[in-house]
Short mmCIF file of C-alpha atoms and ligand atoms in Angstrom, two decimals:
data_model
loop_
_atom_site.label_atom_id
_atom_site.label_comp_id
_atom_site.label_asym_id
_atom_site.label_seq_id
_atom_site.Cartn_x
_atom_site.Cartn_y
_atom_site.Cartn_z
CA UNK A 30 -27.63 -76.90 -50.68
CA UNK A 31 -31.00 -76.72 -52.55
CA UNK A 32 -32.88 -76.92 -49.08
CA UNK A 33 -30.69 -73.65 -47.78
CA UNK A 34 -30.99 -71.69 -51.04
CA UNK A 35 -34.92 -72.20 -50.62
CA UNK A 36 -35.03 -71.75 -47.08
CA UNK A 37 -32.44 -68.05 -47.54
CA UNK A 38 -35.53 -67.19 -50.29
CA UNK A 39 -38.32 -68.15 -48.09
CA UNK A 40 -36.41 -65.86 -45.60
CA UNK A 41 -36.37 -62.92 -48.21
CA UNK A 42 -39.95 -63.81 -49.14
CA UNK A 43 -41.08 -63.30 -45.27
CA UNK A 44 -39.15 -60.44 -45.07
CA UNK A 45 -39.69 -58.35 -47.99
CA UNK A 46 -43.72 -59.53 -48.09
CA UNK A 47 -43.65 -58.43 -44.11
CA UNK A 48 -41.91 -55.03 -44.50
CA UNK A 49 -44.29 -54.17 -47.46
CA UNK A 50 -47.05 -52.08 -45.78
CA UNK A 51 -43.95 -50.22 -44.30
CA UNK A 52 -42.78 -49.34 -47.42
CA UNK A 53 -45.67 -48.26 -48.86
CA UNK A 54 -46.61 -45.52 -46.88
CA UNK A 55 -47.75 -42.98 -49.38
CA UNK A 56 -50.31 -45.82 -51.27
CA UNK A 57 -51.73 -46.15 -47.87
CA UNK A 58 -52.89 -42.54 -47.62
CA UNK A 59 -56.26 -42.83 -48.98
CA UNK A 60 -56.67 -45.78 -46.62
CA UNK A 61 -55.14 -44.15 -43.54
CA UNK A 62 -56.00 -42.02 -40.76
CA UNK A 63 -54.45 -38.90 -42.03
CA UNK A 64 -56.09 -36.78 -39.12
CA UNK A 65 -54.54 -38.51 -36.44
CA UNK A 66 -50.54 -37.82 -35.60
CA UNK A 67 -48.58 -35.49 -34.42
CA UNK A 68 -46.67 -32.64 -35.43
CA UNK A 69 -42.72 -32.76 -35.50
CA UNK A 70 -40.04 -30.41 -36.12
CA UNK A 71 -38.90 -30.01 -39.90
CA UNK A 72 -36.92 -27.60 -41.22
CA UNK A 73 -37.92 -27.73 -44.68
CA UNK A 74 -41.02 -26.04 -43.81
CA UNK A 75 -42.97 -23.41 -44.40
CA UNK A 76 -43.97 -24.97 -47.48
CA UNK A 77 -43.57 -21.45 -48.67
CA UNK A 78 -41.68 -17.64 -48.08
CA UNK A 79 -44.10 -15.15 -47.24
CA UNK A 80 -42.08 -12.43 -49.31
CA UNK A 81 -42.93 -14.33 -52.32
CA UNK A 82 -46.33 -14.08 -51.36
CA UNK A 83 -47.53 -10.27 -51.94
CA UNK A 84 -51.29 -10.72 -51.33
CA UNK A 85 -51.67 -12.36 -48.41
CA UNK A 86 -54.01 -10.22 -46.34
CA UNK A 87 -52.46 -8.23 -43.49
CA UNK A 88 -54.97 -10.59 -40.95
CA UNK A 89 -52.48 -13.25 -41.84
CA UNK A 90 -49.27 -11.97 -42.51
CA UNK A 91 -48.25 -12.69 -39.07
CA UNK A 92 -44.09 -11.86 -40.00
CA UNK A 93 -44.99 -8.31 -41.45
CA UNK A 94 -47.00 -7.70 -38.32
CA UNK A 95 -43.86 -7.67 -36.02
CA UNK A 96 -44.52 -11.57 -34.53
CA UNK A 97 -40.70 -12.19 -33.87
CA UNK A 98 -40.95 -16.05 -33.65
CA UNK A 99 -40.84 -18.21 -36.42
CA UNK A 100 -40.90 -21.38 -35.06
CA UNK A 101 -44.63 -22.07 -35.56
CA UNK A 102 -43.97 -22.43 -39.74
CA UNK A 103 -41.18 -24.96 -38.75
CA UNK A 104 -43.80 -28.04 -37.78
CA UNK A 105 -45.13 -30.89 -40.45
CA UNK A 106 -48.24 -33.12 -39.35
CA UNK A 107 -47.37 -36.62 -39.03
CA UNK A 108 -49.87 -39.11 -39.24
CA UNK A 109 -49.19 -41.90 -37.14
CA UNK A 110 -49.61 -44.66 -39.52
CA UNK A 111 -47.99 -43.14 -42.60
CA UNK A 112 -46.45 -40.04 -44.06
CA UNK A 113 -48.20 -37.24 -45.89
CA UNK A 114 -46.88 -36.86 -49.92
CA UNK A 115 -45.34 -32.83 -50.08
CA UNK A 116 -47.31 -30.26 -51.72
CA UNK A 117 -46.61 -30.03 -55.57
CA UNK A 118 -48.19 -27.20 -56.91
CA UNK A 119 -47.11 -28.05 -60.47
CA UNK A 120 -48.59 -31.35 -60.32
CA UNK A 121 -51.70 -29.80 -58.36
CA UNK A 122 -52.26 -27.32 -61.26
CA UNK A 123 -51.52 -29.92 -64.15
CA UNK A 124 -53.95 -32.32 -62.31
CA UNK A 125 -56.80 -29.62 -62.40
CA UNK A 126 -56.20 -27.83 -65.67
CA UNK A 127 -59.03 -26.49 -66.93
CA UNK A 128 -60.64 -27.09 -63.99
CA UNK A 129 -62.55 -24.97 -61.21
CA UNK A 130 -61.81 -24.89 -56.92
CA UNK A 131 -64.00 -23.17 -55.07
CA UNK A 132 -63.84 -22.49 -51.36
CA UNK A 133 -67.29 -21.33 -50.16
CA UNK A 134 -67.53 -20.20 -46.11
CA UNK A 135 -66.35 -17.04 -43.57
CA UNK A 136 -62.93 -16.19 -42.94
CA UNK A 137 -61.15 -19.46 -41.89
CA UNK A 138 -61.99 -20.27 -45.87
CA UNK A 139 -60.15 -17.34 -46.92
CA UNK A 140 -57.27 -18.38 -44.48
CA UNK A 141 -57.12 -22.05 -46.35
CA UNK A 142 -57.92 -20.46 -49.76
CA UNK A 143 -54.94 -17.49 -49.43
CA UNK A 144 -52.84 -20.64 -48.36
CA UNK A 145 -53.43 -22.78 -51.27
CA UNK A 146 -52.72 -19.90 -53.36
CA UNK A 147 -49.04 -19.03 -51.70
CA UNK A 148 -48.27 -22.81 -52.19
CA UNK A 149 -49.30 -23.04 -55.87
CA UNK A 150 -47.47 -19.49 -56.75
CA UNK A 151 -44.39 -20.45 -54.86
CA UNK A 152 -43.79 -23.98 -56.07
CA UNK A 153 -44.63 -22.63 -59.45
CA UNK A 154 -42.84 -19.02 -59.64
CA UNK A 155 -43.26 -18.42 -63.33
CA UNK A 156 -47.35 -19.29 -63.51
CA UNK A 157 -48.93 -16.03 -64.80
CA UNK A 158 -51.74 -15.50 -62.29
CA UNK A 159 -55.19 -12.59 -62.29
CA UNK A 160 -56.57 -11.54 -58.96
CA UNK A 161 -59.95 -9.99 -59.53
CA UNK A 162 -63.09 -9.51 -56.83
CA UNK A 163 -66.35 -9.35 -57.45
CA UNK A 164 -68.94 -8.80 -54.59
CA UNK A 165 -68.24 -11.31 -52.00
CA UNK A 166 -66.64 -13.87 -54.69
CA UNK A 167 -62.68 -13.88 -55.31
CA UNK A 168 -61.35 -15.33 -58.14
CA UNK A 169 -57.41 -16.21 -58.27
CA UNK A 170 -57.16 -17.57 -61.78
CA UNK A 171 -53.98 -19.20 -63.29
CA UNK A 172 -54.42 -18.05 -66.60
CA UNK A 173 -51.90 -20.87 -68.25
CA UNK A 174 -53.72 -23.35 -66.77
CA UNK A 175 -57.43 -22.48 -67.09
CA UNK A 176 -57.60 -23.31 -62.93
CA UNK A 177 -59.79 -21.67 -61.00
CA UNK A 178 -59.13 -21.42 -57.12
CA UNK A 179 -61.73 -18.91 -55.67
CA UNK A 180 -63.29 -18.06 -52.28
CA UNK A 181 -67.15 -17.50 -52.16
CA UNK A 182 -67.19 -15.48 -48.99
CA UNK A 183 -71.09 -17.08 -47.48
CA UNK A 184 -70.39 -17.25 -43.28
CA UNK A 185 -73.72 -19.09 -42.99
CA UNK A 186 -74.06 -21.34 -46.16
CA UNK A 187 -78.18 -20.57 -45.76
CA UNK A 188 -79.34 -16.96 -46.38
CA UNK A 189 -79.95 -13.67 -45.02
CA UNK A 190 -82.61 -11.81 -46.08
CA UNK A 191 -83.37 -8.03 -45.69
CA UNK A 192 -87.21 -7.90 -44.67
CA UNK A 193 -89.61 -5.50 -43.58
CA UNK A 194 -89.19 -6.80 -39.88
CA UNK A 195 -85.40 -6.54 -40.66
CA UNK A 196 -82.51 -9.06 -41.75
CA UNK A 197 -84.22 -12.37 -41.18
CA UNK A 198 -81.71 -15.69 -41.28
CA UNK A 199 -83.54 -18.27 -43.14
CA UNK A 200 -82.25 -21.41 -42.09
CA UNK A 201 -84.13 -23.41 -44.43
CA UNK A 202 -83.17 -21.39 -47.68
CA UNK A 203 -79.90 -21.87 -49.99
CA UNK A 204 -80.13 -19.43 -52.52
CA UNK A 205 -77.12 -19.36 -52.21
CA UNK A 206 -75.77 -22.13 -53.62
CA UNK A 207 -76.47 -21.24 -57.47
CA UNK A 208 -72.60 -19.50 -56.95
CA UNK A 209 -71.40 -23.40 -56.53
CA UNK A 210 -72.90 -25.21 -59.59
CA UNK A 211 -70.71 -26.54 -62.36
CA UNK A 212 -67.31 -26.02 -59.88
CA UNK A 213 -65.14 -28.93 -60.11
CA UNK A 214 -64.50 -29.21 -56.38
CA UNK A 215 -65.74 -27.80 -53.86
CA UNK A 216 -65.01 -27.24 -49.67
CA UNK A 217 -67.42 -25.58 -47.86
CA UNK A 218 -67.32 -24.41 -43.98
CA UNK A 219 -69.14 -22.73 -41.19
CA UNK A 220 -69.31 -21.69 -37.58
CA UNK A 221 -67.66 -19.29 -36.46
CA UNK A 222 -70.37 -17.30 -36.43
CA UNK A 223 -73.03 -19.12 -35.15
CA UNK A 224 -72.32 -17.93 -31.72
CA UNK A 225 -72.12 -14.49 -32.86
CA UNK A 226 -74.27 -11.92 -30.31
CA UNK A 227 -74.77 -7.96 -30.15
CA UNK A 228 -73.35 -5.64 -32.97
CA UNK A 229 -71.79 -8.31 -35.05
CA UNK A 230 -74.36 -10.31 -35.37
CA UNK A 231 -75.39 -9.50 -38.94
CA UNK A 232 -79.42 -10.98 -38.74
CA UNK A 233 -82.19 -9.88 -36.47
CA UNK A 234 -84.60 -12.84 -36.60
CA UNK A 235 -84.35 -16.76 -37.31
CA UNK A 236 -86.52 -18.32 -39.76
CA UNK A 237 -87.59 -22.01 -40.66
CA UNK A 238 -90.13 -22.57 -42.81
CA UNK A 239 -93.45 -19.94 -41.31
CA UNK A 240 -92.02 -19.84 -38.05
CA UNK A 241 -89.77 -16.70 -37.31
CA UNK A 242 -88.24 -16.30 -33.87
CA UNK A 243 -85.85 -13.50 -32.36
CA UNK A 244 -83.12 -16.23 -31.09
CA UNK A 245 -82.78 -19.75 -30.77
CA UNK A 246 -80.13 -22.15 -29.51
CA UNK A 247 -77.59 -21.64 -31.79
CA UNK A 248 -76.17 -25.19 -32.45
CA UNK A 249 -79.61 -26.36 -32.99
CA UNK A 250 -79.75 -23.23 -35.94
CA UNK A 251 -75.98 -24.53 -37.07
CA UNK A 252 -77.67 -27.98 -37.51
CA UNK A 253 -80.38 -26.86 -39.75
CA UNK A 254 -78.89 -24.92 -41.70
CA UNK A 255 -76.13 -27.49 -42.55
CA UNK A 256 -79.25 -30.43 -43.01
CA UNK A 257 -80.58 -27.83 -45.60
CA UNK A 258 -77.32 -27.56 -47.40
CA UNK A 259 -76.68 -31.30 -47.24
CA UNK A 260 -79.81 -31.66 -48.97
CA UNK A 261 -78.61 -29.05 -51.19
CA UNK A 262 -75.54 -31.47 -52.00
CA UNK A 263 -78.09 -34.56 -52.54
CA UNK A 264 -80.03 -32.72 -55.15
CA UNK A 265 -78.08 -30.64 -56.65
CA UNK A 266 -74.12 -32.59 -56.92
CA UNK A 267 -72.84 -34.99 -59.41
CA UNK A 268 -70.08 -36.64 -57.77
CA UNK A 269 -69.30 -37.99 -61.06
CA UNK A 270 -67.98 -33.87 -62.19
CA UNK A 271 -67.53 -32.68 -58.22
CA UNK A 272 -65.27 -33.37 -55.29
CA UNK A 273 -67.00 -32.25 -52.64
CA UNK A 274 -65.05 -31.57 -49.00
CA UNK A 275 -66.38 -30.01 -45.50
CA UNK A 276 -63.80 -28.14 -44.11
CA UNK A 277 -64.15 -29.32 -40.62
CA UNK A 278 -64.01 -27.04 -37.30
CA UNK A 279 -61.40 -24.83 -36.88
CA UNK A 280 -60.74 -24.48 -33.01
CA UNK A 281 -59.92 -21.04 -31.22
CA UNK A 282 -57.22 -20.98 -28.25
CA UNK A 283 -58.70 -18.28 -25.73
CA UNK A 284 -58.61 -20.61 -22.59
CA UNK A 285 -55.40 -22.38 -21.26
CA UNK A 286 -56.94 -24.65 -18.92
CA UNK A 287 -57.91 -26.51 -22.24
CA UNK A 288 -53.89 -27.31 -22.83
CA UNK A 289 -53.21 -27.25 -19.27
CA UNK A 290 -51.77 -23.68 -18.81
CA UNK A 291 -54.70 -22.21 -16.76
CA UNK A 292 -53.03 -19.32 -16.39
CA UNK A 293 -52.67 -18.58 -20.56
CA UNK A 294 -56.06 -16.08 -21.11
CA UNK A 295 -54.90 -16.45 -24.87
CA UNK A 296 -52.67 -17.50 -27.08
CA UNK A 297 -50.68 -14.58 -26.84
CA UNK A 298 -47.15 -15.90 -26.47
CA UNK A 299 -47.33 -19.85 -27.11
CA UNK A 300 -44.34 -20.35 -29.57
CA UNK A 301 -44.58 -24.45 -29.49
CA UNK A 302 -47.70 -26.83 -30.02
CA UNK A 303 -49.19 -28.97 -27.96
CA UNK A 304 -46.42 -32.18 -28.46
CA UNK A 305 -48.51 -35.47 -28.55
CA UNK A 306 -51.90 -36.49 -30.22
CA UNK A 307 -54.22 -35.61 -27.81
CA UNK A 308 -55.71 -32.25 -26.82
CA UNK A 309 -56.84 -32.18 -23.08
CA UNK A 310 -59.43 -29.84 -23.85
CA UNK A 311 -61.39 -32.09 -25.97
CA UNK A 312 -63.30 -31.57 -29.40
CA UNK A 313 -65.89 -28.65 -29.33
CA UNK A 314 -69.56 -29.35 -29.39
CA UNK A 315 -69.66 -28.66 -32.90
CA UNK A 316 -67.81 -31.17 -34.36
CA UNK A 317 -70.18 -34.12 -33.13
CA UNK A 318 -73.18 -32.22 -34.60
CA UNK A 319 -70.78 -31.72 -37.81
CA UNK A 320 -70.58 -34.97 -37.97
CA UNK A 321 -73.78 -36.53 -37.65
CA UNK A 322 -75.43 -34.26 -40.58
CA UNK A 323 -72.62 -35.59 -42.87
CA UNK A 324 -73.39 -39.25 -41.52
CA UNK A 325 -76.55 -38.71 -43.27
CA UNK A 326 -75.92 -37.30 -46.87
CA UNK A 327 -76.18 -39.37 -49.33
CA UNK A 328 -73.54 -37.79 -51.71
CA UNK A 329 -69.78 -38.68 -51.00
CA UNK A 330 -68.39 -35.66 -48.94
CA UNK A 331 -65.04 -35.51 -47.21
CA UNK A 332 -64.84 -34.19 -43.97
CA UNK A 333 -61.35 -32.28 -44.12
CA UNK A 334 -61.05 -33.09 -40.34
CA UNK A 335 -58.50 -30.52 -39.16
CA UNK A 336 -60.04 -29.70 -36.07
CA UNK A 337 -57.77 -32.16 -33.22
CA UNK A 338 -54.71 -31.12 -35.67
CA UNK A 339 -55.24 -27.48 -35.07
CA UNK A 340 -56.46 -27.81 -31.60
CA UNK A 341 -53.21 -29.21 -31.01
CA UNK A 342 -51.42 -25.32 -32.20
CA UNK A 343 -52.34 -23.14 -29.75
CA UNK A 344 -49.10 -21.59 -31.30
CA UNK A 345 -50.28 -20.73 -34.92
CA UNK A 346 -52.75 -18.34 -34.40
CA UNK A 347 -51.72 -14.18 -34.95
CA UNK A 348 -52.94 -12.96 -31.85
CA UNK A 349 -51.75 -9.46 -31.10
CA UNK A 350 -50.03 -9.70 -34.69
CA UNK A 351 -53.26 -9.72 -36.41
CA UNK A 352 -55.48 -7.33 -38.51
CA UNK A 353 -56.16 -5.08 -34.89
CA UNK A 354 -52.59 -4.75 -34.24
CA UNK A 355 -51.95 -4.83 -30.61
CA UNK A 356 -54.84 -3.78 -29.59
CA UNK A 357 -56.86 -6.88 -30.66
CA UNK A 358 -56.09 -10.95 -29.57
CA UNK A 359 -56.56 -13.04 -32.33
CA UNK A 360 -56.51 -16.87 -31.57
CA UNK A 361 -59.33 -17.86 -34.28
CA UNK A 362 -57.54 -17.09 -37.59
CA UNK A 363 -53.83 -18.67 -38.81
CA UNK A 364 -50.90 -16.81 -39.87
CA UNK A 365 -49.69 -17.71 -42.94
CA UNK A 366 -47.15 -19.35 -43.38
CA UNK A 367 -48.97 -22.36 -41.20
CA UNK A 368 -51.59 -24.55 -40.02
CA UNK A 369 -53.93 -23.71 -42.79
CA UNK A 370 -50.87 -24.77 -45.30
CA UNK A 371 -51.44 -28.27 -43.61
CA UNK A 372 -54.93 -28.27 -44.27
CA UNK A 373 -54.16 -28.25 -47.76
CA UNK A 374 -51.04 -30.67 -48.04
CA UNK A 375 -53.73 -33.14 -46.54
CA UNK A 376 -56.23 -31.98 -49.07
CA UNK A 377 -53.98 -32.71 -52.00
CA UNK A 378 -53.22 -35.53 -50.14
CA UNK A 379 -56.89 -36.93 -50.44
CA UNK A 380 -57.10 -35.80 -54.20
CA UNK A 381 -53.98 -37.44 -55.41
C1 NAG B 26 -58.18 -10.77 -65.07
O1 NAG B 26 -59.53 -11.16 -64.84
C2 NAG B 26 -60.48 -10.17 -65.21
C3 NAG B 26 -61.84 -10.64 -64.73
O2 NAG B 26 -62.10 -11.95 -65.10
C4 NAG B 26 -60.41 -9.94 -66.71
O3 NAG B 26 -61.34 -8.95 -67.10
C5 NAG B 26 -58.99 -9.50 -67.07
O4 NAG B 26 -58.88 -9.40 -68.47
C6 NAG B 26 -57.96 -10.50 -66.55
N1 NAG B 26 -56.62 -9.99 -66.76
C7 NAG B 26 -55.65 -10.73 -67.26
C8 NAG B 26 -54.30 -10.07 -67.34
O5 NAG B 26 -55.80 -11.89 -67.60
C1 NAG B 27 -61.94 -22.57 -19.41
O1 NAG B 27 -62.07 -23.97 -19.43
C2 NAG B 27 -62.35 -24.54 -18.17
C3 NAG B 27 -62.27 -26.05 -18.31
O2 NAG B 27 -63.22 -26.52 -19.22
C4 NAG B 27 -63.70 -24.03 -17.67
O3 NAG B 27 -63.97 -24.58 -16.38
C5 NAG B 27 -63.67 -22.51 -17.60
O4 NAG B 27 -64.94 -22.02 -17.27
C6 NAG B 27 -63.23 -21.91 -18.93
N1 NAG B 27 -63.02 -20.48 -18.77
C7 NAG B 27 -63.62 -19.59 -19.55
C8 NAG B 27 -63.27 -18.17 -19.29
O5 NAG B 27 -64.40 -19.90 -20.43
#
């Protein structure tokens, strides 16, 4: 008898000590891949309604634009190896009372910064919020809580300057950055416009150190300038006060043969992701170059690594729904509700 009790609680042992990593999916997420999965149909999602959400900017509000579809705001990201924790916005604000969030980059950090916002004011209906805007910085302050979640609109990181010769980029110069001392956390982003040409591109010369030039290869400038703001991070962040993140790449969909549609010119139309984990298309040049400057900071920095995630949703972008109206094909920016509201249920994910 003795011999079968102990062998029926050896069983249990083996059992219960084998099923344990199963069951402990959320503990795992700081040690898991949370970048690798795939996205699945869940009808609890958005994480948000975009009525309840007055300020989202019209080059996001998808829904008010006329996009008819609403299946895109019906997907959660599913890691492969364990399960993301939901979005609490109570428990995000409690957890950063007092506390500052700054989002610091071009307009794909306004799309993840307008997102966090709709998921803290929805989940937490009665929190008195203030609005303002000043110069390129805008502050969304929850006044009961003392946080802080505000967008430092800076598409370069390094600066422009306005010189006799003209508006010289100075990839070796972060003035910059005296906007981002003393902020509690911190995500910071750019590309998008390195490969900007012609009337939108907002310098007329390239500068390191003496040496000024009219052009240059343009991931080589993306390169320095993020080397000179990782050194900025070295010298200038205590990771003991600052959680510091890089948003990583946020991929366009203008070219079909990258999914295997080579007959899609855009994204106009795509109402379902790419199903799977793997984007045929592959990673764009500048997330290896992304990632080798960050292999060399010394500073702990996150790489928010949304890029595969968002390659995969070719269907998320606003495309003739955007701020151009029809006129205009948008597959760089996210409608909100979506992908960007990801992006930051993995970011609380990585803070929790
Ligand atoms: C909102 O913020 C602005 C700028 O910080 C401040 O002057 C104003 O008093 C605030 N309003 C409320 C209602 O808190
Ligand atoms: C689209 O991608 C394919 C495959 O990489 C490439 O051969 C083609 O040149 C691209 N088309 C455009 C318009 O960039």
């Amino acid at each position: 008898m003795g011999f079968w009790v102990y062998l029926a609680s050896f069983a249990l042992f083996l059992a219960v000590f084998l099923h344990l990593p199963l069951h402990h999916k959320a503990e795992a997420a700081s040690e898991c891949d949370l970048f690798t999965g795939r996205w699945v149909v869940d009808k609890s999602y958005p994480l948000y309604n975009t009525a309840a959400c007055p300020f989202i900017e019209r080059e996001f509000s998808c829904q008010k634009n006329g996009r008819p579809d609403l299946d895109y705001t019906e997907y959660r990201w599913m890691p492969l190896h364990c399960d993301l924790v939901r979005f609490n916005g109570q428990d995000f604000l409690q957890r950063f009372q007092g506390k500052s969030i700054m989002f610091v980059g071009d307009s794909l950090s306004r799309n993840q910064w307008q997102s966090l916002t709709c998921m803290l004011v929805y989940d937490v209906p009665n929190a008195k919020y203030n609005l303002t805007r000043e110069g390129d910085l805008s502050i969304f302050a929850f006044t009961d809580y003392g946080v802080k979640v505000m967008l430092d609109r800076n598409v370069y990181l390094v600066d422009i300057v306005r010189e006799r010769i003209g508006r010289v980029l100075k990839l070796d110069s972060i003035v910059g950055g005296k906007l981002w001392k003393g902020i509690d956390m911190l995500i910071f982003n750019t590309w998008h416009w390195w490969n900007r040409r012609g009337p939108s591109q907002p310098w007329d010369y390239i500068q390191i150190g003496t040496q000024i030039t009219k052009d240059m290869d343009r991931l080589l400038a993306f390169e320095t300038a993020l080397t000179t703001w990782a050194g900025w991070v070295d010298s200038n962040i205590d990771p003991t006060k600052t959680k510091i993140f890089f948003q990583g790449i946020s991929p366009s969909h203008y070219n079909g043969s990258l999914w295997n549609e080579p007959s899609a010119k855009s994204c106009v139309g795509q109402k379902q992701p790419v199903f799977g984990s793997t984007y045929p298309g592959g990673l764009p040049p500048a997330v290896a170059v992304l990632k080798s400057v960050l292999s060399k900071i010394t500073k702990p920095v996150t790489l928010l690594d949304i890029t595969t995630l968002s390659l995969l949703r070719k269907d998320g972008h606003p495309s003739i729904y955007g701020l151009g109206g029809p006129t205009t094909m948008d597959c760089s920016h996210w409608c909100l509700a979506g992908v960007p509201d990801t992006w930051n249920e993995i970011l609380y994910n990585l803070i929790l």
